[in-house]
Every structure is written in C-alpha cells, then in structure tokens.
Amino acid sequence: MNELSRAHIGNCAPYAAIWSGFEGANRLEELPWLHVGVFKQMDFRTTSAGIHHERVLNSSATSGSVASRIALDRASSELQAASSAAILSDFLDETARPLLVLDSSRSLIARGTVSARIAAALSLRPLASDIHFLLAEAENPSSLDWTVLDRLLDSHEELLVYGFTWMLWLALGDCDIPEATLERLSSRRIRFVHSGGWKKLKARTIGPEAFNTQLLSHCGPGSTVTDYYGLVEQVGVIYPLCEAGFRHVPRWANVLVRDAWTLNPLVGETGLLQLMNTLPRGAPYQNVLTEDLGRIEPGTCPCGRSGARFVLEGRVPQAELRGCANV
Amino acid sequence: MTNREKLQDLLQDILLLDPSEFRFDLMRDDVQMWDSLAVVAIAVGVDETFGYHFTPEEAMTIKGVPDIMALLETKSISFAE
C-alpha cells in the first residue's frame, strides 16, 4: 500500500496536491486516503508507462445528486474482475450457467462510460457461461421480457440472476409472474445476487428476510440469494453477507473504522468504514473513507471463514443517499 | 436487411463508429472503443441479432470483424455478399 500510494502521488497531480507530504506509513491508518465524496468533485487519473485508461465508471447517483467518476484502466480492470470472481466463487460454486441481468442490453453502449450496475453485473461474468439482459427499458423492472426468461429456464437447470436490490424485488419479488414462468421456476435452481442497497425499498418496509423468502418461494431446491456490499470507489472488492451476518475482507483488501467526528481509528466500536485494496493502478481510489457505518468484529466467524470481518450498520445520518452503496 | 448489414449496424452502434469508419476487415486494435465491455456488448448483440451466443472461449479469440463473421459462418449464419 505504501508503494501504491507513492505511485499515485508521483503520477496524479491532484492526489499529490493533497498528499504531497507523504513519506510512508507504518500503520494502516497513516496511509493516504480520500473521502468518497471527493470523486464527485474531482477527476483523478494516474498516468504513467503501462497504464492504459479505458472507460469512466459512474456511480448510479440518485436523482439530483452528482455521480462519482472513477477512471478505469486495463490492468486494474483485469485484477478487479479476478478479485470479484474469487470473492463470489466462495459463495457461488463455479458451475457454468447463464447470467441474467436486470438491465437493458442498451446499457452496454455508453460513450466512454460504464454504469455501476453494468460493472456489478459484469463482475459475475467469470462465473457464467453466457450473458443475457432481461429488461426492455433499463430503469423499468416491469419491462422484463418473460419470453427470454422462459427460454433460458427451458434450456438450463441453473441460472444466475443479478440485479440491483430494488429492481430484483420489483421484477421478480413483488410482482405478478406469469403462470407458465412460475411453473418453470419451480423446478430450477436460481442463484440470485443483488447489490445496491435497500434504501429504495424503505417505503415498502421490506427487509432482507422477507425479501429472500419471497424470491425463493418461486424457485426450485438449492436456490439462493446473495446480498453484497460494494462501492464504485472500491470496484472489484465486494463484500457478500455471510451466513452469520458478517462481511469478510479478502487478503488483498483491508478495513478500518474511524470516529465520525475526530477521524481517530476505533477498535470494537461503530464508526465510519474506510475501505482499502491493492488493485487500482489508473487512479488513486485504493483507500477511501466511506459514509457508511460499521464495526469490525474480532474472533473467528461462525461461518468458518477466517480473516477480518465487519458488520455493516447503516449510513451516516443525513448522508446523501448514494446509488451504489448497499445499505 | 442482409446479415452483413445487420452486423455492420450492430458494430457501428457498439463501437460508436460512423458508417465511413466501418470496414469488414476492421481489427480490435484499430478501434479505441473495442475494450472488454465492448466484447461483452458484441456477444450480447450478436445473440440478440443472430440467435447465437459466443462462448467465453470464442469471445477471447475474436481479434476483429473477420473473426466474428468466421465464427458465425460455422453456425450457418452466412455473410456472403
């Protein structure tokens, strides 16, 4: 992390302007970091030999808010894809099955940018044999094309379905599914994966337990629902909820908790989550202070996974409702 | 509309090319927008247009428009002029 921080300071002028005095850290909390909100205000791009920038990843900003902009590069994208696949393969086996995305295929075509939803969906691609888009209109869950779903249900025993939490609920949870589709679903294993958070479902007072129960009630044995937390500012490192209710930190990432007022590191208490990973080369988003509240949990997880883990507890009161944080 | 015209429309749309910039011998390295996301968009677009989805292994071998046509020809989708 010291080397990565120095590389960004040496090759990204706006970042150097903030962290010009950095000489090296002996502890995680001394490493250079940025607040997530800065990525809405400034464009960071680390430029040096071997870094090939591609598209800009935009967060799914809520209405009236500004989106974060993350400059993606080829080498980091490859690392990020491998990272997501490694994390998710611990929750989903590596069976080859089609990936169905609750979005429109038109969302793949955007001038120089990629949306948070498409980036999240494509992170599942290494766990899929092929990819299909279910919606005719990107923002309209009720535009689901049942004929596409029926065709894939007829030809595969297992399907992987990804959508933002609220879209998955409206498209396949709280909706009238055609009888013919229900019949097909009842004998198929469906692996639902969702992210993006619960805030858009707040008015519907639907919680995770009822959400899972409703989705799985249509599907065959072995079907599962995986909910993960992630930020566009930490693309490639995602935090699925384990069976015991914790988020596990992969070896190429780390998490700190800071006091919201003093920014002092906290141990065993709730505070602001600071997420870091070793993957980003094309821009300095390797260490970001979020507006999400959490607590690091000591000891071994009952689920059997080792290493650091945390509990995601919500948002900082009055923090902007962001489109990409899963809270 | 012929299969050649359908493929040209699809690739122009995904790769953000003007008709004057498109060629049937275009290679991936010639087009800035032909990145990993475009590879997925092409696989999905070809499936929606021609009814065949490239396997991940096939998608990896595509280095240009001639490879797309050659792969689809093996699935009896003709691009004869």
Short mmCIF file of C-alpha atoms in Angstrom, two decimals:
data_model
loop_
_atom_site.label_atom_id
_atom_site.label_comp_id
_atom_site.label_asym_id
_atom_site.label_seq_id
_atom_site.Cartn_x
_atom_site.Cartn_y
_atom_site.Cartn_z
CA MET A 1 0.00 0.00 0.00
CA ASN A 2 2.94 2.32 0.64
CA GLU A 3 4.31 1.64 -2.85
CA LEU A 4 0.88 2.03 -4.44
CA SER A 5 0.27 5.30 -2.60
CA ARG A 6 3.66 6.65 -3.72
CA ALA A 7 2.96 5.64 -7.33
CA HIS A 8 -0.30 7.60 -7.30
CA ILE A 9 1.27 10.60 -5.59
CA GLY A 10 4.06 10.59 -8.16
CA ASN A 11 1.79 10.34 -11.19
CA CYS A 12 -1.51 12.02 -10.27
CA ALA A 13 -1.18 15.76 -9.72
CA PRO A 14 -4.50 16.35 -7.86
CA TYR A 15 -3.69 13.50 -5.50
CA ALA A 16 -0.15 14.77 -4.98
CA ALA A 17 -1.58 18.17 -4.08
CA ILE A 18 -3.48 16.53 -1.22
CA TRP A 19 -0.79 14.10 -0.03
CA SER A 20 2.44 15.85 -1.02
CA GLY A 21 4.00 15.34 2.41
CA PHE A 22 3.53 11.58 2.49
CA GLU A 23 6.77 9.68 3.14
CA GLY A 24 5.48 6.27 4.16
CA ALA A 25 3.13 4.65 6.65
CA ASN A 26 3.90 2.26 9.44
CA ARG A 27 0.24 1.63 10.24
CA LEU A 28 -2.88 1.30 8.08
CA GLU A 29 -4.42 4.46 9.49
CA GLU A 30 -1.40 6.50 8.33
CA LEU A 31 -1.87 5.59 4.65
CA PRO A 32 -3.15 8.31 2.30
CA TRP A 33 -6.89 8.14 1.76
CA LEU A 34 -9.67 10.09 0.08
CA HIS A 35 -13.25 10.66 1.15
CA VAL A 36 -15.72 9.08 -1.30
CA GLY A 37 -17.34 12.48 -1.88
CA VAL A 38 -14.15 13.79 -3.49
CA PHE A 39 -14.75 11.54 -6.52
CA LYS A 40 -17.90 13.53 -7.27
CA GLN A 41 -15.98 16.79 -7.27
CA MET A 42 -12.65 15.93 -8.90
CA ASP A 43 -11.34 13.71 -11.68
CA PHE A 44 -8.32 11.67 -10.63
CA ARG A 45 -6.18 9.89 -13.21
CA THR A 46 -2.78 8.34 -12.57
CA THR A 47 -0.71 8.45 -15.72
CA SER A 48 2.49 6.52 -16.25
CA ALA A 49 4.01 3.97 -18.62
CA GLY A 50 1.96 0.80 -18.82
CA ILE A 51 -1.31 2.34 -17.64
CA HIS A 52 -3.95 2.30 -20.37
CA HIS A 53 -7.09 4.14 -19.33
CA GLU A 54 -10.39 2.86 -20.69
CA ARG A 55 -13.85 3.99 -19.62
CA VAL A 56 -15.02 6.05 -16.69
CA LEU A 57 -17.12 4.18 -14.14
CA ASN A 58 -20.06 6.28 -12.94
CA SER A 59 -21.91 5.61 -9.72
CA SER A 60 -25.67 5.37 -10.03
CA ALA A 61 -26.33 8.77 -8.50
CA THR A 62 -29.76 9.29 -7.07
CA SER A 63 -31.94 11.96 -8.61
CA GLY A 64 -30.48 15.42 -8.18
CA SER A 65 -27.14 14.19 -6.90
CA VAL A 66 -23.76 14.05 -8.60
CA ALA A 67 -22.22 10.73 -9.64
CA SER A 68 -18.76 9.60 -8.61
CA ARG A 69 -16.37 9.20 -11.53
CA ILE A 70 -13.69 6.52 -11.40
CA ALA A 71 -11.14 6.27 -14.23
CA LEU A 72 -10.76 2.60 -15.11
CA ASP A 73 -7.64 1.18 -16.71
CA ARG A 74 -6.95 -2.09 -18.46
CA ALA A 75 -4.59 -3.71 -15.95
CA SER A 76 -6.70 -2.78 -12.92
CA SER A 77 -9.87 -3.98 -14.64
CA GLU A 78 -8.31 -7.41 -15.12
CA LEU A 79 -7.29 -7.54 -11.45
CA GLN A 80 -10.73 -6.30 -10.38
CA ALA A 81 -12.53 -8.93 -12.46
CA ALA A 82 -10.34 -11.67 -10.97
CA SER A 83 -10.94 -10.26 -7.49
CA SER A 84 -14.74 -10.20 -7.80
CA ALA A 85 -14.79 -13.69 -9.24
CA ALA A 86 -12.59 -15.04 -6.44
CA ILE A 87 -14.76 -13.45 -3.75
CA LEU A 88 -18.06 -14.57 -5.27
CA SER A 89 -16.87 -18.08 -6.06
CA ASP A 90 -16.67 -18.59 -2.29
CA PHE A 91 -20.43 -18.01 -2.14
CA LEU A 92 -21.49 -19.40 -5.52
CA ASP A 93 -19.87 -22.51 -6.89
CA GLU A 94 -18.20 -22.25 -10.27
CA THR A 95 -20.90 -24.15 -12.19
CA ALA A 96 -21.19 -22.71 -15.69
CA ARG A 97 -24.66 -21.22 -16.03
CA PRO A 98 -26.18 -18.30 -17.91
CA LEU A 99 -26.09 -14.89 -16.23
CA LEU A 100 -29.33 -12.94 -16.49
CA VAL A 101 -29.05 -9.24 -15.80
CA LEU A 102 -31.92 -6.98 -14.74
CA ASP A 103 -30.97 -4.21 -17.12
CA SER A 104 -31.27 -3.46 -20.81
CA SER A 105 -28.54 -4.52 -23.22
CA ARG A 106 -28.60 -0.89 -24.42
CA SER A 107 -26.86 -0.02 -21.14
CA LEU A 108 -23.72 -1.71 -22.50
CA ILE A 109 -23.49 1.00 -25.12
CA ALA A 110 -22.45 4.24 -23.48
CA ARG A 111 -19.96 6.74 -24.81
CA GLY A 112 -16.81 6.26 -22.79
CA THR A 113 -18.57 5.36 -19.57
CA VAL A 114 -19.88 2.32 -17.74
CA SER A 115 -22.62 2.37 -15.13
CA ALA A 116 -22.26 0.91 -11.64
CA ARG A 117 -25.00 -1.59 -12.45
CA ILE A 118 -23.29 -2.88 -15.59
CA ALA A 119 -19.93 -3.04 -13.81
CA ALA A 120 -21.53 -5.04 -10.99
CA ALA A 121 -23.25 -7.39 -13.42
CA LEU A 122 -20.08 -7.97 -15.41
CA SER A 123 -18.18 -8.86 -12.25
CA LEU A 124 -20.27 -12.06 -12.29
CA ARG A 125 -19.31 -12.91 -15.84
CA PRO A 126 -16.41 -15.23 -14.88
CA LEU A 127 -18.98 -17.39 -13.07
CA ALA A 128 -21.27 -17.60 -16.10
CA SER A 129 -21.33 -19.34 -19.46
CA ASP A 130 -23.16 -16.56 -21.28
CA ILE A 131 -24.96 -13.31 -20.50
CA HIS A 132 -28.49 -12.09 -21.24
CA PHE A 133 -30.35 -8.89 -20.45
CA LEU A 134 -33.93 -9.16 -19.27
CA LEU A 135 -35.29 -5.62 -19.38
CA ALA A 136 -36.53 -3.73 -22.41
CA GLU A 137 -36.11 -0.45 -20.51
CA ALA A 138 -33.07 -0.08 -18.26
CA GLU A 139 -34.85 1.68 -15.39
CA ASN A 140 -38.15 -0.18 -15.57
CA PRO A 141 -38.29 -3.56 -13.76
CA SER A 142 -41.79 -4.19 -15.12
CA SER A 143 -40.38 -4.25 -18.67
CA LEU A 144 -38.98 -7.74 -18.03
CA ASP A 145 -39.09 -9.92 -21.14
CA TRP A 146 -40.67 -13.14 -19.85
CA THR A 147 -40.03 -14.92 -23.15
CA VAL A 148 -36.25 -14.60 -22.66
CA LEU A 149 -36.53 -15.88 -19.10
CA ASP A 150 -38.79 -18.77 -20.17
CA ARG A 151 -36.42 -19.76 -22.97
CA LEU A 152 -33.46 -19.92 -20.58
CA LEU A 153 -35.47 -21.76 -17.92
CA ASP A 154 -36.38 -24.35 -20.54
CA SER A 155 -32.78 -24.97 -21.52
CA HIS A 156 -30.86 -24.77 -18.20
CA GLU A 157 -31.12 -26.40 -14.79
CA GLU A 158 -29.48 -23.40 -13.07
CA LEU A 159 -29.49 -19.67 -13.73
CA LEU A 160 -27.55 -16.82 -12.14
CA VAL A 161 -29.67 -13.66 -11.84
CA TYR A 162 -28.17 -10.27 -10.96
CA GLY A 163 -29.97 -7.03 -10.26
CA PHE A 164 -29.92 -4.00 -8.03
CA THR A 165 -31.81 -4.90 -4.86
CA TRP A 166 -34.84 -2.72 -5.58
CA MET A 167 -35.05 -3.85 -9.20
CA LEU A 168 -34.84 -7.53 -8.30
CA TRP A 169 -37.65 -7.05 -5.82
CA LEU A 170 -39.90 -5.25 -8.27
CA ALA A 171 -39.08 -7.54 -11.21
CA LEU A 172 -39.23 -10.96 -9.55
CA GLY A 173 -40.35 -10.45 -5.95
CA ASP A 174 -43.31 -8.13 -5.55
CA CYS A 175 -44.87 -8.71 -8.97
CA ASP A 176 -47.26 -10.93 -10.91
CA ILE A 177 -45.16 -13.63 -12.51
CA PRO A 178 -46.93 -15.39 -15.40
CA GLU A 179 -48.18 -18.87 -14.51
CA ALA A 180 -46.08 -20.51 -17.21
CA THR A 181 -42.92 -18.91 -15.81
CA LEU A 182 -43.80 -19.86 -12.23
CA GLU A 183 -44.15 -23.45 -13.31
CA ARG A 184 -40.72 -23.40 -14.96
CA LEU A 185 -39.09 -21.61 -12.00
CA SER A 186 -40.37 -24.17 -9.52
CA SER A 187 -38.04 -26.86 -10.85
CA ARG A 188 -34.94 -24.73 -11.48
CA ARG A 189 -32.07 -23.69 -9.22
CA ILE A 190 -31.84 -19.90 -9.28
CA ARG A 191 -28.84 -18.13 -7.75
CA PHE A 192 -29.93 -14.55 -7.12
CA VAL A 193 -27.21 -11.96 -6.50
CA HIS A 194 -28.09 -8.38 -5.64
CA SER A 195 -26.38 -5.21 -4.53
CA GLY A 196 -27.05 -1.50 -4.44
CA GLY A 197 -28.84 -1.33 -1.14
CA TRP A 198 -32.21 -1.22 0.49
CA LYS A 199 -32.96 2.48 0.60
CA LYS A 200 -35.28 2.41 -2.41
CA LEU A 201 -37.28 -0.32 -0.68
CA LYS A 202 -37.54 1.60 2.58
CA ALA A 203 -41.04 2.88 1.79
CA ARG A 204 -42.16 -0.69 1.12
CA THR A 205 -40.92 -1.84 4.53
CA ILE A 206 -39.41 -4.96 3.05
CA GLY A 207 -36.50 -6.45 4.97
CA PRO A 208 -33.85 -8.97 3.94
CA GLU A 209 -35.66 -11.97 5.42
CA ALA A 210 -38.97 -11.31 3.67
CA PHE A 211 -37.08 -10.39 0.50
CA ASN A 212 -35.26 -13.72 0.42
CA THR A 213 -38.33 -15.73 1.39
CA GLN A 214 -40.45 -14.19 -1.33
CA LEU A 215 -37.83 -14.62 -4.07
CA LEU A 216 -37.04 -18.20 -3.13
CA SER A 217 -40.71 -19.17 -2.79
CA HIS A 218 -40.97 -19.33 -6.59
CA CYS A 219 -37.83 -21.35 -7.18
CA GLY A 220 -36.62 -24.92 -7.04
CA PRO A 221 -34.43 -26.63 -4.41
CA GLY A 222 -30.90 -25.29 -3.97
CA SER A 223 -31.84 -21.72 -4.95
CA THR A 224 -30.04 -18.99 -3.02
CA VAL A 225 -29.94 -15.22 -2.53
CA THR A 226 -26.60 -13.43 -2.08
CA ASP A 227 -26.56 -9.80 -0.97
CA TYR A 228 -23.30 -7.92 -1.29
CA TYR A 229 -21.96 -4.51 -0.29
CA GLY A 230 -19.68 -2.60 -2.61
CA LEU A 231 -18.80 0.86 -3.83
CA VAL A 232 -17.77 2.04 -7.27
CA GLU A 233 -14.84 3.69 -5.45
CA GLN A 234 -13.72 0.16 -4.47
CA VAL A 235 -14.65 -1.58 -7.70
CA GLY A 236 -13.54 -5.21 -7.76
CA VAL A 237 -13.71 -5.73 -3.99
CA ILE A 238 -17.16 -6.74 -2.86
CA TYR A 239 -18.45 -7.89 0.49
CA PRO A 240 -21.14 -10.60 0.33
CA LEU A 241 -23.14 -11.15 3.50
CA CYS A 242 -22.10 -14.48 5.00
CA GLU A 243 -24.46 -16.97 6.63
CA ALA A 244 -23.65 -15.49 10.05
CA GLY A 245 -24.36 -11.88 9.01
CA PHE A 246 -20.79 -10.60 8.50
CA ARG A 247 -18.79 -9.15 5.61
CA HIS A 248 -15.42 -10.82 5.10
CA VAL A 249 -12.35 -8.92 3.95
CA PRO A 250 -10.22 -10.60 1.26
CA ARG A 251 -6.46 -10.77 1.69
CA TRP A 252 -5.89 -8.06 -0.92
CA ALA A 253 -8.08 -5.59 0.97
CA ASN A 254 -8.48 -4.17 4.45
CA VAL A 255 -10.96 -2.20 6.50
CA LEU A 256 -10.56 0.46 9.16
CA VAL A 257 -13.18 2.12 11.31
CA ARG A 258 -12.81 5.81 12.20
CA ASP A 259 -14.66 8.04 14.60
CA ALA A 260 -17.00 10.23 12.52
CA TRP A 261 -16.03 13.40 14.38
CA THR A 262 -12.35 13.01 15.25
CA LEU A 263 -11.41 10.51 12.50
CA ASN A 264 -9.41 8.63 15.11
CA PRO A 265 -9.26 4.86 14.45
CA LEU A 266 -11.73 2.86 16.52
CA VAL A 267 -11.43 -0.71 17.73
CA GLY A 268 -14.58 -2.66 18.51
CA GLU A 269 -16.82 0.39 18.13
CA THR A 270 -19.10 1.63 15.38
CA GLY A 271 -17.74 4.33 13.12
CA LEU A 272 -17.08 5.30 9.52
CA LEU A 273 -15.85 2.43 7.37
CA GLN A 274 -12.63 3.05 5.49
CA LEU A 275 -12.06 0.53 2.71
CA MET A 276 -8.74 -0.16 1.02
CA ASN A 277 -7.36 -2.59 -1.54
CA THR A 278 -4.24 -3.13 -3.58
CA LEU A 279 -5.81 -3.22 -7.06
CA PRO A 280 -6.20 0.31 -8.52
CA ARG A 281 -3.42 1.49 -10.82
CA GLY A 282 -5.16 4.08 -13.02
CA ALA A 283 -6.47 6.38 -10.29
CA PRO A 284 -5.97 6.74 -6.51
CA TYR A 285 -9.09 5.00 -5.24
CA GLN A 286 -7.12 2.38 -3.32
CA ASN A 287 -8.10 3.79 0.08
CA VAL A 288 -11.42 5.57 0.63
CA LEU A 289 -13.29 6.80 3.67
CA THR A 290 -16.97 5.97 3.17
CA GLU A 291 -20.15 7.46 4.58
CA ASP A 292 -21.19 4.02 5.78
CA LEU A 293 -21.17 2.95 9.39
CA GLY A 294 -19.75 -0.33 10.54
CA ARG A 295 -17.91 -2.21 13.21
CA ILE A 296 -15.01 -4.63 12.96
CA GLU A 297 -15.77 -7.91 14.67
CA PRO A 298 -12.94 -9.79 16.41
CA GLY A 299 -12.59 -13.56 16.55
CA THR A 300 -13.46 -16.34 14.18
CA CYS A 301 -16.72 -16.21 12.25
CA PRO A 302 -19.26 -18.97 12.88
CA CYS A 303 -19.49 -19.40 9.10
CA GLY A 304 -15.95 -20.78 9.12
CA ARG A 305 -14.27 -18.06 7.05
CA SER A 306 -11.07 -16.67 8.51
CA GLY A 307 -9.57 -13.20 8.42
CA ALA A 308 -11.01 -9.77 9.13
CA ARG A 309 -14.77 -9.26 9.08
CA PHE A 310 -17.14 -6.41 9.79
CA VAL A 311 -20.78 -5.61 10.34
CA LEU A 312 -22.37 -3.02 8.09
CA GLU A 313 -24.65 -0.94 10.28
CA GLY A 314 -26.08 1.78 8.04
CA ARG A 315 -25.37 5.25 6.77
CA VAL A 316 -24.12 8.34 8.49
CA PRO A 317 -27.31 10.27 9.36
CA GLN A 318 -28.19 12.77 6.62
CA ALA A 319 -25.51 11.40 4.29
CA GLU A 320 -26.62 11.64 0.70
CA LEU A 321 -28.49 8.53 -0.48
CA ARG A 322 -25.94 7.12 -2.83
CA GLY A 323 -26.88 4.77 -5.60
CA CYS A 324 -24.01 2.35 -5.21
CA ALA A 325 -23.67 1.61 -1.52
CA ASN A 326 -25.57 -1.38 -0.33
CA VAL A 327 -27.04 -0.01 2.90
CA MET B 1 -31.61 -6.37 -44.40
CA THR B 2 -28.69 -8.73 -45.10
CA ASN B 3 -26.59 -10.32 -42.38
CA ARG B 4 -23.67 -8.08 -43.41
CA GLU B 5 -25.84 -5.01 -42.94
CA LYS B 6 -27.12 -6.27 -39.59
CA LEU B 7 -23.58 -6.90 -38.36
CA GLN B 8 -22.38 -3.52 -39.60
CA ASP B 9 -25.26 -1.74 -37.82
CA LEU B 10 -24.58 -3.65 -34.62
CA LEU B 11 -20.84 -2.95 -34.57
CA GLN B 12 -21.23 0.71 -35.52
CA ASP B 13 -23.67 1.08 -32.64
CA ILE B 14 -21.45 -0.66 -30.06
CA LEU B 15 -18.13 0.75 -31.19
CA LEU B 16 -19.53 4.24 -31.84
CA LEU B 17 -18.35 4.31 -35.44
CA ASP B 18 -19.63 6.41 -38.32
CA PRO B 19 -20.52 4.41 -41.44
CA SER B 20 -17.46 5.90 -43.12
CA GLU B 21 -15.21 4.48 -40.37
CA PHE B 22 -16.55 0.92 -40.59
CA ARG B 23 -14.80 -1.81 -42.60
CA PHE B 24 -15.33 -5.55 -42.66
CA ASP B 25 -11.60 -6.05 -42.14
CA LEU B 26 -11.52 -3.81 -39.03
CA MET B 27 -9.42 -5.21 -36.18
CA ARG B 28 -9.84 -4.70 -32.44
CA ASP B 29 -6.57 -2.77 -32.17
CA ASP B 30 -7.86 -0.26 -34.75
CA VAL B 31 -10.80 0.81 -32.58
CA GLN B 32 -10.34 2.64 -29.30
CA MET B 33 -13.83 1.69 -28.03
CA TRP B 34 -13.27 -2.04 -28.58
CA ASP B 35 -12.45 -2.77 -24.94
CA SER B 36 -13.54 -5.57 -22.61
CA LEU B 37 -17.01 -4.03 -22.18
CA ALA B 38 -17.42 -3.84 -25.96
CA VAL B 39 -16.52 -7.55 -26.17
CA VAL B 40 -19.48 -8.32 -23.90
CA ALA B 41 -21.72 -5.92 -25.80
CA ILE B 42 -20.80 -7.63 -29.08
CA ALA B 43 -21.51 -11.10 -27.63
CA VAL B 44 -24.92 -9.95 -26.33
CA GLY B 45 -25.70 -8.01 -29.52
CA VAL B 46 -24.78 -10.95 -31.76
CA ASP B 47 -27.02 -13.21 -29.65
CA GLU B 48 -29.94 -10.79 -29.90
CA THR B 49 -29.41 -10.22 -33.64
CA PHE B 50 -28.37 -13.64 -34.93
CA GLY B 51 -29.50 -16.00 -32.15
CA TYR B 52 -26.06 -17.37 -31.31
CA HIS B 53 -24.14 -16.54 -28.12
CA PHE B 54 -20.35 -16.80 -28.31
CA THR B 55 -18.83 -18.99 -25.64
CA PRO B 56 -16.30 -17.21 -23.38
CA GLU B 57 -13.53 -19.12 -25.20
CA GLU B 58 -14.81 -18.00 -28.61
CA ALA B 59 -15.15 -14.40 -27.42
CA MET B 60 -11.49 -14.48 -26.35
CA THR B 61 -10.36 -15.45 -29.85
CA ILE B 62 -12.06 -12.52 -31.57
CA LYS B 63 -9.43 -10.09 -32.79
CA GLY B 64 -11.53 -8.31 -35.40
CA VAL B 65 -14.64 -8.26 -37.58
CA PRO B 66 -13.39 -11.14 -39.82
CA ASP B 67 -13.23 -13.40 -36.73
CA ILE B 68 -16.84 -12.58 -35.82
CA MET B 69 -18.00 -13.43 -39.33
CA ALA B 70 -15.90 -16.61 -39.45
CA LEU B 71 -17.31 -17.82 -36.12
CA LEU B 72 -20.89 -17.12 -37.17
CA GLU B 73 -20.31 -18.80 -40.56
CA THR B 74 -19.53 -22.01 -38.62
CA LYS B 75 -23.06 -21.69 -37.14
CA SER B 76 -24.58 -21.48 -40.63
CA ILE B 77 -25.02 -17.70 -40.49
CA SER B 78 -23.87 -16.56 -43.89
CA PHE B 79 -22.18 -13.26 -44.70
CA ALA B 80 -21.85 -13.90 -48.39
CA GLU B 81 -22.29 -10.71 -50.42
#
